[in-house]
Coordinates of C-alpha atoms in Angstrom, one line a residue:
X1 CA 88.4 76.2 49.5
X2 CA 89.7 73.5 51.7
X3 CA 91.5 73.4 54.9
X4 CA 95.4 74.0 54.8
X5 CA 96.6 70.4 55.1
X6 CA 99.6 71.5 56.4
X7 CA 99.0 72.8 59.7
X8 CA 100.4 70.6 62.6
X9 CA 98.8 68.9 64.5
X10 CA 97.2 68.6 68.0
X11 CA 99.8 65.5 69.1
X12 CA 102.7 66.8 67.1
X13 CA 102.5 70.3 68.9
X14 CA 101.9 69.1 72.0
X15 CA 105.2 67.0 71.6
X16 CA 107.4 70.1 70.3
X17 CA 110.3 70.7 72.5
X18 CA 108.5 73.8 73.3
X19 CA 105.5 72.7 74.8
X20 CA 107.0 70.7 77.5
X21 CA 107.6 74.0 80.0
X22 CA 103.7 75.0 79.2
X23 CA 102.5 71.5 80.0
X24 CA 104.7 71.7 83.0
X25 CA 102.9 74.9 83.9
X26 CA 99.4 74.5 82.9
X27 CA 98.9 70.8 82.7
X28 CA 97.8 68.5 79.5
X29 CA 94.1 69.1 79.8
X30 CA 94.3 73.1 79.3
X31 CA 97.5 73.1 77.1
X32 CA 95.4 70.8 74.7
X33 CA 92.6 72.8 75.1
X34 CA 94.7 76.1 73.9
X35 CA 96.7 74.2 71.1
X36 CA 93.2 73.6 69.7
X37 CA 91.9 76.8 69.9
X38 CA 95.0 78.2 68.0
X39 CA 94.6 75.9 65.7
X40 CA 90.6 76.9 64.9
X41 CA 91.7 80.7 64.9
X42 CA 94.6 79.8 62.4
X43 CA 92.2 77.8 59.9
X44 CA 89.4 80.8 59.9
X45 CA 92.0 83.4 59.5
X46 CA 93.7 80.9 56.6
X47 CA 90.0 80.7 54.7
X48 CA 89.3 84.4 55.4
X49 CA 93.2 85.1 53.6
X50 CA 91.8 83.0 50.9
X51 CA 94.7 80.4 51.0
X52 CA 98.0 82.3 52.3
X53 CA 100.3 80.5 53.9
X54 CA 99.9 78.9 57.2
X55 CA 101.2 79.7 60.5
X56 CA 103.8 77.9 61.5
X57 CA 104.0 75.8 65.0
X58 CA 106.2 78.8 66.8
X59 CA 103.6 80.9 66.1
X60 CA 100.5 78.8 66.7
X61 CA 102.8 77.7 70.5
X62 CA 102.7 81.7 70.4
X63 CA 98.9 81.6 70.6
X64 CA 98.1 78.9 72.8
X65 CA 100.7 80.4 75.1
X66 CA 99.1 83.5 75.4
X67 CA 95.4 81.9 76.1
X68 CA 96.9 80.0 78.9
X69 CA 97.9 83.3 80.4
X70 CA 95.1 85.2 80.0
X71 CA 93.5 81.8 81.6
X72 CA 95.6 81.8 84.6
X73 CA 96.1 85.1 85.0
X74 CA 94.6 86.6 88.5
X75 CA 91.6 87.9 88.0
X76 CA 91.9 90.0 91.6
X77 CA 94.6 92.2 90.6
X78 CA 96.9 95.2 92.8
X79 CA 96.3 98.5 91.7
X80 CA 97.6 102.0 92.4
X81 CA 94.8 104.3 93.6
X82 CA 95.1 107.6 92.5
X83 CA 91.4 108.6 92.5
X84 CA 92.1 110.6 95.2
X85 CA 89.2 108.6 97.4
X86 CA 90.7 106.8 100.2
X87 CA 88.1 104.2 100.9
X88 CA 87.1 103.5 97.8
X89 CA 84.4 100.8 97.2
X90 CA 85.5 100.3 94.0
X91 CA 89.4 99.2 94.5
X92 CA 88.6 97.3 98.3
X93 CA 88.4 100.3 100.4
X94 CA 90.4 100.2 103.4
X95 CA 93.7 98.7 103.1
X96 CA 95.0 96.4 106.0
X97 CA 97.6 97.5 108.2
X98 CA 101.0 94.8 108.5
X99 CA 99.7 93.2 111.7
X100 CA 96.3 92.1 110.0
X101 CA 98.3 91.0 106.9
X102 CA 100.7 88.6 109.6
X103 CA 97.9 87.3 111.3
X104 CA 95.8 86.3 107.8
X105 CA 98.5 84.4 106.4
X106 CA 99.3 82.3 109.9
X107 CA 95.1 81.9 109.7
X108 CA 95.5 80.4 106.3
X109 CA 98.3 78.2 106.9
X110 CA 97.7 77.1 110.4
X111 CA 95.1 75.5 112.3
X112 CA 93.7 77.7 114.9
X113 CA 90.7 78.2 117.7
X114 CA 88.3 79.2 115.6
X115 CA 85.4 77.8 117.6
X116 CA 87.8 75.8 120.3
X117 CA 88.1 76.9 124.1
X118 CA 91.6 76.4 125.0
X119 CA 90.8 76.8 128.2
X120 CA 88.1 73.6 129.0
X121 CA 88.6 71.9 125.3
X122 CA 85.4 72.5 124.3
X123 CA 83.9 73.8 121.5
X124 CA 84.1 78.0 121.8
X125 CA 82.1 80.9 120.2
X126 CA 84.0 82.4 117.1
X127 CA 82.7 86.0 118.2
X128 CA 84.8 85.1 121.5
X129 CA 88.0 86.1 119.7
X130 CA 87.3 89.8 119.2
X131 CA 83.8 90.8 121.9
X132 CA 85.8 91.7 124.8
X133 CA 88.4 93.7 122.1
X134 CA 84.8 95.1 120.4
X135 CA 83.5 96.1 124.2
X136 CA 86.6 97.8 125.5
X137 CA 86.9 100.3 122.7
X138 CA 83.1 101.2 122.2
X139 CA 81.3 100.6 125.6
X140 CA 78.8 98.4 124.6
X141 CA 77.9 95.1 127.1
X142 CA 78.6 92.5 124.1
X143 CA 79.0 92.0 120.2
X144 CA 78.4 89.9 117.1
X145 CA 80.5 90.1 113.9
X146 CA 78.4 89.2 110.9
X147 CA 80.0 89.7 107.0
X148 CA 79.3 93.8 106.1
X149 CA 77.1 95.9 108.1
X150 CA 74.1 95.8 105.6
X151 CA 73.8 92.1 106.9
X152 CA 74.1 93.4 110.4
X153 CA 71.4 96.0 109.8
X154 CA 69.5 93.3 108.4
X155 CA 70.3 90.8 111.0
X156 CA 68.9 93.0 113.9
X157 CA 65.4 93.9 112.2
X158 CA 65.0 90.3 111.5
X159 CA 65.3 89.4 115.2
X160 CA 63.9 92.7 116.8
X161 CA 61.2 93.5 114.5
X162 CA 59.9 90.9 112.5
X163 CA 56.4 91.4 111.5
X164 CA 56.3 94.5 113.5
X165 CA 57.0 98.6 113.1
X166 CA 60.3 100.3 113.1
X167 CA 60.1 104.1 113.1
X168 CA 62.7 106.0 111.0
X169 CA 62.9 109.5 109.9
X170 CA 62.4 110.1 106.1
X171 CA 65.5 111.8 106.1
X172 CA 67.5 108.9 107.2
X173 CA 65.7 106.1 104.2
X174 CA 69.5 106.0 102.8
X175 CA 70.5 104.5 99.4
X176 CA 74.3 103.2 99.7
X177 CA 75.7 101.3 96.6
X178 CA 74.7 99.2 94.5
X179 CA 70.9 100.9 94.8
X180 CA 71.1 98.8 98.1
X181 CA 68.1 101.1 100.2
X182 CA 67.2 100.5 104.0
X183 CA 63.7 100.5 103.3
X184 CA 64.4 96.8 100.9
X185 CA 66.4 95.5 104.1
X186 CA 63.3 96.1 106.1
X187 CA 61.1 94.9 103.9
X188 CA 63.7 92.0 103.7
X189 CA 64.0 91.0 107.2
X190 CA 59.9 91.2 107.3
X191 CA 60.1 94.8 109.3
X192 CA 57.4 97.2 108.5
X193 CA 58.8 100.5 108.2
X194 CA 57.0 103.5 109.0
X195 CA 58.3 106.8 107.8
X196 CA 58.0 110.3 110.0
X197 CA 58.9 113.6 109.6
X198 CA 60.2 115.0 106.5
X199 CA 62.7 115.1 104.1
X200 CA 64.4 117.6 105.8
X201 CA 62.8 117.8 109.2
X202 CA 62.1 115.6 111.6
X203 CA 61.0 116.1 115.2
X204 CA 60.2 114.4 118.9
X205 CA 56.7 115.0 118.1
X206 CA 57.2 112.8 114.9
X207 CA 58.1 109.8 116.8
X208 CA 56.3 110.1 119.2
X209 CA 52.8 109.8 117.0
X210 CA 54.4 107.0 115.6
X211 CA 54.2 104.6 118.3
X212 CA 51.6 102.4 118.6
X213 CA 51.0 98.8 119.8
X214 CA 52.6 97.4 116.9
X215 CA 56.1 99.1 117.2
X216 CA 58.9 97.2 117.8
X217 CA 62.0 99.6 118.0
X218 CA 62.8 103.2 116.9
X219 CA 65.9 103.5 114.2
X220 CA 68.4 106.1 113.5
X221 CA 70.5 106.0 110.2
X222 CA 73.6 107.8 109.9
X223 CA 73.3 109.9 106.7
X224 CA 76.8 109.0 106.1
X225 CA 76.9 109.3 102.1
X226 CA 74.8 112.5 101.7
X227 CA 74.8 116.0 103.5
X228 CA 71.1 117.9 103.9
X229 CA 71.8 121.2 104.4
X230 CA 69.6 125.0 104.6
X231 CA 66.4 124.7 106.8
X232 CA 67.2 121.1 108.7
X233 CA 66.1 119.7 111.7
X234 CA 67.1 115.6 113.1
X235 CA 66.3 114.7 116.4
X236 CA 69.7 113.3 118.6
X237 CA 70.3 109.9 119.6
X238 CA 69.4 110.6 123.1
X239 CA 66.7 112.3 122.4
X240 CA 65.0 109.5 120.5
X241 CA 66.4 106.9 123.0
X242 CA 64.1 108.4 125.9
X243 CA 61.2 108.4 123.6
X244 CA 62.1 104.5 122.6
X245 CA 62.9 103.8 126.5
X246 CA 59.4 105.3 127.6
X247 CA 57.8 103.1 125.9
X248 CA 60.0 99.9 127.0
X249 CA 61.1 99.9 122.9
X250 CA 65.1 99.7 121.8
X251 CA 67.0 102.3 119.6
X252 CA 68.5 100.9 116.8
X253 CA 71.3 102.9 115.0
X254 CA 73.2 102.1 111.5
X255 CA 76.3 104.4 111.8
X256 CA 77.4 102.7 108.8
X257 CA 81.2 103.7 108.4
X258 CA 81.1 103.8 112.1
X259 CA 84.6 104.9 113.7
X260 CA 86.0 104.6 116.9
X261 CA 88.2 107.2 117.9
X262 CA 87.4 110.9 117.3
X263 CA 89.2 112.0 114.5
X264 CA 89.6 115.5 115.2
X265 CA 92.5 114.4 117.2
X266 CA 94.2 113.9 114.2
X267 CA 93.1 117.2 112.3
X268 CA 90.1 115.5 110.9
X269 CA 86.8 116.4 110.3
X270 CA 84.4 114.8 113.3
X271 CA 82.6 112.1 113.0
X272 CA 80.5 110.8 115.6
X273 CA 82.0 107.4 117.5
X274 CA 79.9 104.2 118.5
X275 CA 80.9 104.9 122.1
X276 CA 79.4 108.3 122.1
X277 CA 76.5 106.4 120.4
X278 CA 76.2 104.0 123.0
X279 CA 76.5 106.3 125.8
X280 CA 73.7 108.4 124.2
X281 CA 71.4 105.5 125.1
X282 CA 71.4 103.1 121.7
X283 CA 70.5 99.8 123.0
X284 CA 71.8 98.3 119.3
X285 CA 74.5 100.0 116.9
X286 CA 76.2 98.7 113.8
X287 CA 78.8 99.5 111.4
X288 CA 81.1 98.4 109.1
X289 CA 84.4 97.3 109.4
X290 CA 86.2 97.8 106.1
X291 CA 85.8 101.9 106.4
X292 CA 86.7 104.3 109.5
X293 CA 87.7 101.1 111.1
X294 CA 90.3 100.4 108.5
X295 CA 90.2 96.4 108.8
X296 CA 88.2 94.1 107.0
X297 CA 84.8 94.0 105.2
X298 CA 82.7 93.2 108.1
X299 CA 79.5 94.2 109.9
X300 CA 80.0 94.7 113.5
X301 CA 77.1 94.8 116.1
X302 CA 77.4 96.1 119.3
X303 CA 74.9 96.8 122.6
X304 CA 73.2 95.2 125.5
X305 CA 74.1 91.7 126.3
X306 CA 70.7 90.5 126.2
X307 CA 69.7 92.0 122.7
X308 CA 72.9 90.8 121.7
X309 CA 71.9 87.2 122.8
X310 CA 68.5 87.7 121.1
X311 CA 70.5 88.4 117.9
X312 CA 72.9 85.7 118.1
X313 CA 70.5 82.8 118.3
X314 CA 68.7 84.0 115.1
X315 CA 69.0 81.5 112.3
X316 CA 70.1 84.1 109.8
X317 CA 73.3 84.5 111.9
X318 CA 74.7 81.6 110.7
X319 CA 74.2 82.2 107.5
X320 CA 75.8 85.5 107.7
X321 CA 78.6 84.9 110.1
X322 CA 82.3 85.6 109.1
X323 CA 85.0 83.1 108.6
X324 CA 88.4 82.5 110.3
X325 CA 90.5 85.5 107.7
X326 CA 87.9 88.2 108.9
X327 CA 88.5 87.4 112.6
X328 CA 92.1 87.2 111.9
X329 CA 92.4 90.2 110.3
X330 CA 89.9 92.0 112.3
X331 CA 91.6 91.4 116.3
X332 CA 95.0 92.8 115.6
X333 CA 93.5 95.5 113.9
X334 CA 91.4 96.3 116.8
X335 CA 94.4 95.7 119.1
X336 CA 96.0 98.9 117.5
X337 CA 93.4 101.2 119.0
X338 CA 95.1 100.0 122.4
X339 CA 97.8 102.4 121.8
X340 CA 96.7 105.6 120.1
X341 CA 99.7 107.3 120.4
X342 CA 101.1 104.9 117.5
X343 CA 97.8 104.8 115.5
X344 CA 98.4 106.9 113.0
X345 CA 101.6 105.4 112.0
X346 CA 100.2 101.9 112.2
X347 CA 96.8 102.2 111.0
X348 CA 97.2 102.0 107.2
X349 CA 93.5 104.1 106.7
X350 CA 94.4 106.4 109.0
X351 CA 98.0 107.3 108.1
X352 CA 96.9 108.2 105.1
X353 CA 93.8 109.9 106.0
X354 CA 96.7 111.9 107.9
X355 CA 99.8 112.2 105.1
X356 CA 100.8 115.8 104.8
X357 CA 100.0 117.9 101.4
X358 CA 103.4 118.5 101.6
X359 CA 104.9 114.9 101.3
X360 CA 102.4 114.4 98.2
X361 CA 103.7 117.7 96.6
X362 CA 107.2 116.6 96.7
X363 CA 106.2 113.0 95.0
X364 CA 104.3 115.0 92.3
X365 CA 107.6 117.5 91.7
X366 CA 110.1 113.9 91.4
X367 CA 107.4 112.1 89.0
X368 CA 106.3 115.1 86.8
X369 CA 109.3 115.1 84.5
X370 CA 109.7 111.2 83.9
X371 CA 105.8 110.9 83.5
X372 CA 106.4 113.8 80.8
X373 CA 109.1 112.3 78.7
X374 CA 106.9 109.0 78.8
X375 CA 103.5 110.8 77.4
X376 CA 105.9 113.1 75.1
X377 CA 104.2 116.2 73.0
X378 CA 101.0 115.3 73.1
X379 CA 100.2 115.7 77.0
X380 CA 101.3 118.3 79.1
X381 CA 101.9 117.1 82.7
X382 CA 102.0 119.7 85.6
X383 CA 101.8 118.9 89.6
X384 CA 99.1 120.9 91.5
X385 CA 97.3 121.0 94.9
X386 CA 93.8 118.9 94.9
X387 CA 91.3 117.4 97.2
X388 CA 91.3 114.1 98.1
X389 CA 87.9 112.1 100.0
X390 CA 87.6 110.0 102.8
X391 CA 85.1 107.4 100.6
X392 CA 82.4 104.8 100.9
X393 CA 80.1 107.0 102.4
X394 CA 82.1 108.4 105.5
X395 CA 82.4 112.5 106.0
X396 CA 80.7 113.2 102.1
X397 CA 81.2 116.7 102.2
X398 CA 84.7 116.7 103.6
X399 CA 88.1 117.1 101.6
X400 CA 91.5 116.4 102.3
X401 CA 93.9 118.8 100.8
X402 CA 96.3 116.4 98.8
X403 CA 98.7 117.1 95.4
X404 CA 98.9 115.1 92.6
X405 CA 99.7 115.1 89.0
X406 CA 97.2 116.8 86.7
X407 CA 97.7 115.5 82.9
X408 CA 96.3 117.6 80.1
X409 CA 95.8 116.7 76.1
X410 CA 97.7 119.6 74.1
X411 CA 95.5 119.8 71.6
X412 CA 92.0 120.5 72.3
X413 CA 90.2 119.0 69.2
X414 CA 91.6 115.6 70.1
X415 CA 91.6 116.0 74.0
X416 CA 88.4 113.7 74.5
X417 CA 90.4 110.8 72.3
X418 CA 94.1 111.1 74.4
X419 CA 92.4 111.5 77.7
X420 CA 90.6 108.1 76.9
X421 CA 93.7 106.6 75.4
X422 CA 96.1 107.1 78.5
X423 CA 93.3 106.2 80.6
X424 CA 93.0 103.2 79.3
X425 CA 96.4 102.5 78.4
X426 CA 97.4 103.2 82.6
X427 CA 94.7 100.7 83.0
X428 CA 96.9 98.0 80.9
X429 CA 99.6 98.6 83.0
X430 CA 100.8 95.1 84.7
X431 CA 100.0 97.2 87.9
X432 CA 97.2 99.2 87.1
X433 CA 97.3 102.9 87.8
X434 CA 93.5 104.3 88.5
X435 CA 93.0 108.1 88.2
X436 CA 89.8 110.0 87.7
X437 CA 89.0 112.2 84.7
X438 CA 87.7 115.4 85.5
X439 CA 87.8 119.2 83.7
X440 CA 89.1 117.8 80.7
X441 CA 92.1 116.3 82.0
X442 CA 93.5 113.6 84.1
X443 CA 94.0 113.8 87.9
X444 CA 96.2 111.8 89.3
X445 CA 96.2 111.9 93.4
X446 CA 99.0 111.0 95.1
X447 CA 97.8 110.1 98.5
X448 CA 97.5 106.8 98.1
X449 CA 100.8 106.3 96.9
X450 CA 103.5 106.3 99.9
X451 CA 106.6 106.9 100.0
X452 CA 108.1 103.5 99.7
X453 CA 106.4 102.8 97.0
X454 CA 106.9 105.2 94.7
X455 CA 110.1 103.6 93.2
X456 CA 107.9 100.5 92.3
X457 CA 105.4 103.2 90.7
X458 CA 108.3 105.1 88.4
X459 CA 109.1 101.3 87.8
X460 CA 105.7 100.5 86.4
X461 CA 105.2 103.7 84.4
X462 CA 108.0 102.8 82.4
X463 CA 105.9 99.9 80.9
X464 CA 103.4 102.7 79.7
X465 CA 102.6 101.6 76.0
X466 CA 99.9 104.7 74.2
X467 CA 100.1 103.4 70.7
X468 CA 101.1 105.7 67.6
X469 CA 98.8 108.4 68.6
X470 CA 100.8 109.0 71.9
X471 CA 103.5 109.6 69.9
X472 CA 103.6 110.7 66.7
X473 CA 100.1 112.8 66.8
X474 CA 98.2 110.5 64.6
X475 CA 94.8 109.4 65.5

């Protein structure tokens, strides 16, 4: 069967009055591109019909139209976390507070000092803009900012211990995401590592019959994405600092989601600071910036000025330093811990690390009945207390108590089927919402969603499309 001779053409749809606001948009090249495509779909589906009519040029504008959205449509897109996991790898992890957001979008429409002294004119040291800020909150004698703290880890072994040993306990051989495992950034940066202790217990004696002529530094690694717990035993910083310090060897430490203030002050669980790291006698400590911090993805390195030297003049460092948006983001952010009175309320990780069950429980009572009418008979939608996480590997045994929505399939035999359905369907929202399925339902945590956004949220769950089965029960 041949071809419908009576499709349009390329030229004669490009010229319909229509297509003048999509070239205007997207530009000949793509809208041509499109047209054509729409064209090919519409033949197939013609032969496949076995000759019924063909689609007209609304309908084939209809097409292209819609490929040159899905083209230029962001690919990076804002969505509402509801996983009840603060930091969450998955969705960015710590959100920026206003300050950091002012000074990123002067960065990327301004020149600045990057690497410029504006005192003598010449050229400056991009770590300049943020070591004394670094030094002031943690103690340490100087810094380096590379791009995520496994690149700092990584950065350190390569100058410290290249072709030599690094002790670690065998508790502390994490694995953090992405199968990513200390033991492949030692081998990576040419450190040998040698394991002591056990998995569960680990002592001065350990390290000690570890050292030998070969041994470059000893290592700590915070456990921060796992809890051992029963019959333990870890040796403290300071502890394996005088056994490094005899021996004329640095500690190195990996607190990972490293924080800076201790959070207890704010009714949360403790964490251990890098000041208190420092001060226990680590001569080299890194973490990330992107987690406790709450700034931007970034691995910061602190310690003494003449490791910190050594590491700076590594070739590596180039390769791994941060550009102008992470320094811009990362100073004011830094800047708030000035002023801890007002961190809590400017600090976007930590005010909500901080929001109040109660706050959450009255968001859950004003969206439980809209949410209903929207899912209709087949879901039942209740509010209920539930634990939220701190995320990406900081405190994971630790809960925050949080409220939420908890949405439940009302009939049992399909409940697998609707749970998928609206999880999907939230998914295709033109803000995405992002839950967690759990216990045969839905959870929906709320404390990620402030206050003066929850009008936006309603807003958006008004779009909510399930299909037939939503709502007339047919699968």
């Amino acid at each position: 069967m041949n071809a419908p001779t009576h499709l349009p053409s390329v030229d004669k749809l490009l010229q319909h009055p229509r297509t003048a606001a999509l070239l205007d948009s997207y530009g000949k090249a793509q809208c041509t591109q499109a047209i054509r495509t729409a064209l090919g779909e519409a033949r197939s589906r013609w032969l496949a019909a076995a000759g019924s009519d063909a689609e007209d040029a609304d309908a084939l504008l209809d097409a292209a139209e819609q490929k040159l959205q899905q083209l230029f449509a962001p690919r990076l897109k804002a969505v509402y976390n509801l996983t009840g996991t603060v930091l969450h790898t998955n969705l960015g992890r710590a959100l920026l507070p206003q300050e950091a957001i002012d000074a990123v979008v002067q960065a990327l429409a301004t020149p600045s000092n990057l690497e410029y002294d504006l005192a003598d004119g010449g050229r400056g040291d991009r770590d300049d803009l943020v070591e004394d800020l670094v030094c002031r909150l943690t103690g340490a004698e100087a810094a380096t900012i590379v791009n995520n703290n496994a690149a700092a880890v990584l950065l350190v072994l390569s100058t410290l211990a290249r072709d030599k040993e690094v002790v670690v306990s065998r508790g502390e051989l994490v694995e953090i995401g992405g199968a990513f495992r200390i033991p492949d950034v030692m081998t990576r940066a040419g450190a040998r590592l040698v394991e002591v202790g056990t998995t569960n217990r680990t002592h001065e004696k350990d390290y000690e019959a570890a050292l030998g002529e070969h041994s470059a530094a000893l290592m700590k690694v915070h456990c921060s994405n796992y809890a051992i717990s029963g019959f333990t035993k870890s040796v403290a910083e300071a502890d394996v600092a005088r056994i490094a310090h005899a021996r004329q060897l640095p500690l190195i430490v990996d607190l990972g989601s490293g924080t800076l203030i201790d959070m207890r002050d704010w009714g949360l669980p403790y964490e251990v600071t890098v000041r208190e790291t420092i001060e226990a006698g680590a001569d080299v400590v890194t973490f990330s910036g992107d987690k406790l911090l709450g700034g931007p993805q970034a691995g910061i390195i602190v310690g003494s000025k003449a490791l910190i030297a050594q590491i700076k003049k590594n070739p590596l460092k180039r390769a791994l330093r941060v550009g102008k948006l992470t320094l811009a983001a990362l100073e004011p952010t830094l800047r708030l811990y000035l002023h801890p009175e007002k961190l809590a309320e400017r600090l976007t990780t930590l005010r909500l690390f901080t929001r109040p069950a109660a706050a959450m429980e009255q968001q859950a009572i004003a969206l439980q009945t809209p949410l209903q009418t929207l899912l209709g008979p087949d879901y039942l939608v209740e509010h209920a207390a539930m634990t939220s996480q701190i995320g990406s590997g900081a405190l994971p045994v630790e809960s925050l108590p949080s409220h939420g929505l908890v949405v439940r399939p009302q009939e049992r035999k399909r409940a697998g089927r609707l749970l998928q359905q609206l999880e999907a369907a939230l998914r295709q929202l033109p803000r995405p919402v992002i839950g967690r399925l759990r216990d045969d339902a839905l959870w929906l945590d709320l404390r990620c969603l402030e206050a003066a956004d929850q009008a936006a949220f309603a807003a958006n769950l008004q779009q909510l499309a399930l299909g037939s089965s939503g709502k007339d029960g047919q699968a």
